[in-house]
């Protein structure tokens, strides 16, 4: 009997020991599982944040690029975006859209791919060296010595010479010289010229190619500054050094009394170092005044000027010769919103003699003209015209008349200096970034 009791005790003890061992093994296995799970979560988290970092690197590259629409081109993103984070960064253009799918993939012990949508507003300030929301009619030639390069492709550039909203009717020759003849320029064309489909050479304004872009929805002022028409005064207050207004003529030599005082007042403001001048009302600039403005626009202290004429008639009589290096440096901008054209308002201007001549070179188009140019104009920078009259929530475009020749060079530094930003507004698509 005693022997049986000892056996039972030994058996019970063994069973307890085995049970304890099984519980210990189970606990160890659970602990090991938890450790492995924690390690996997760390690796997954690392992969996630490296991919997130890659997206931020790609987004910053696009944001700071002068041509963010080239994001899907090979070599666009710096190698550091990939090598430093151990990821593969890629941008894929969404067809028929200005959006890109930006993806970052981390492949290793943990794999993670994150995609976000980036919107590039390609209608921003770098869309054409000549941008016109006004209906434009010309009686002589337009020569684009250097267009906006536009988007790069494998074999050339999708250059933009003109972008227009309503009508663009060049009566004389229209020539886009392309990029290949540009030698001393900061822009790297990478040995490529405008595509043949994007380089118009037309003897009489016919057969315009894809470098002349019709966009009925363009709004040059809003596209350039990134501010809507209804908030245009914010641009005036934030971006312009001086405002010339007939009701507030300023002080000293910056007196402005309408048409005949405009050119002298602009020149006076530039003499004082102002490189952005907003004119409120009608403006005439004579040939002599424009030559003085050209000289100041090329001075190191100014290095390019923006002249904005707002809510008024604007005539300019340049006589700068394109064969001589006396280009106007900067942006000429005409912007009407609340002013409705009254042809009788031209009577106090230098342009009235030509516009009232019967028959006029421009026929009935003179009646709605708010911009008139007579003389040889050479600009390095750009010309932007957005003259319209808003009434009952709808606008009617006004007319821009160019009686003599114009030569225009695209100069990106002036667009960047005075505009709302780079050649395209880059932003995350709202709702595409949601980690929670």
Short mmCIF file of N, CA and C in Angstrom, two decimals, residues 8-24:
data_model
loop_
_atom_site.label_atom_id
_atom_site.label_comp_id
_atom_site.label_asym_id
_atom_site.label_seq_id
_atom_site.Cartn_x
_atom_site.Cartn_y
_atom_site.Cartn_z
N UNK A 8 1.78 6.83 -6.81
CA UNK A 8 0.77 7.86 -7.14
C UNK A 8 1.35 9.26 -6.97
N UNK A 9 2.12 9.44 -5.88
CA UNK A 9 2.76 10.76 -5.65
C UNK A 9 3.70 11.12 -6.78
N UNK A 10 4.51 10.09 -7.21
CA UNK A 10 5.46 10.33 -8.29
C UNK A 10 4.74 10.66 -9.59
N UNK A 11 3.62 9.94 -9.84
CA UNK A 11 2.87 10.18 -11.05
C UNK A 11 2.26 11.58 -11.07
N UNK A 12 1.66 11.94 -9.91
CA UNK A 12 1.07 13.28 -9.82
C UNK A 12 2.12 14.35 -9.99
N UNK A 13 3.27 14.14 -9.33
CA UNK A 13 4.36 15.13 -9.44
C UNK A 13 4.84 15.27 -10.87
N UNK A 14 4.94 14.09 -11.55
CA UNK A 14 5.41 14.12 -12.95
C UNK A 14 4.42 14.85 -13.84
N UNK A 15 3.12 14.61 -13.58
CA UNK A 15 2.10 15.27 -14.38
C UNK A 15 2.10 16.78 -14.16
N UNK A 16 2.30 17.16 -12.87
CA UNK A 16 2.40 18.61 -12.58
C UNK A 16 3.60 19.22 -13.28
N UNK A 17 4.72 18.46 -13.23
CA UNK A 17 5.94 18.96 -13.87
C UNK A 17 5.75 19.10 -15.37
N UNK A 18 5.11 18.06 -15.98
CA UNK A 18 4.88 18.12 -17.43
C UNK A 18 3.94 19.27 -17.77
N UNK A 19 2.89 19.42 -16.95
CA UNK A 19 1.96 20.54 -17.19
C UNK A 19 2.66 21.89 -17.09
N UNK A 20 3.52 21.99 -16.07
CA UNK A 20 4.28 23.25 -15.89
C UNK A 20 5.17 23.51 -17.10
N UNK A 21 5.81 22.40 -17.59
CA UNK A 21 6.69 22.54 -18.75
C UNK A 21 5.89 22.97 -19.98
N UNK A 22 4.71 22.34 -20.15
CA UNK A 22 3.87 22.71 -21.29
C UNK A 22 3.43 24.17 -21.21
N UNK A 23 3.04 24.58 -19.99
CA UNK A 23 2.67 26.00 -19.83
C UNK A 23 3.86 26.92 -20.11
N UNK A 24 5.06 26.49 -19.64
CA UNK A 24 6.28 27.29 -19.88
C UNK A 24 6.57 27.39 -21.36
#
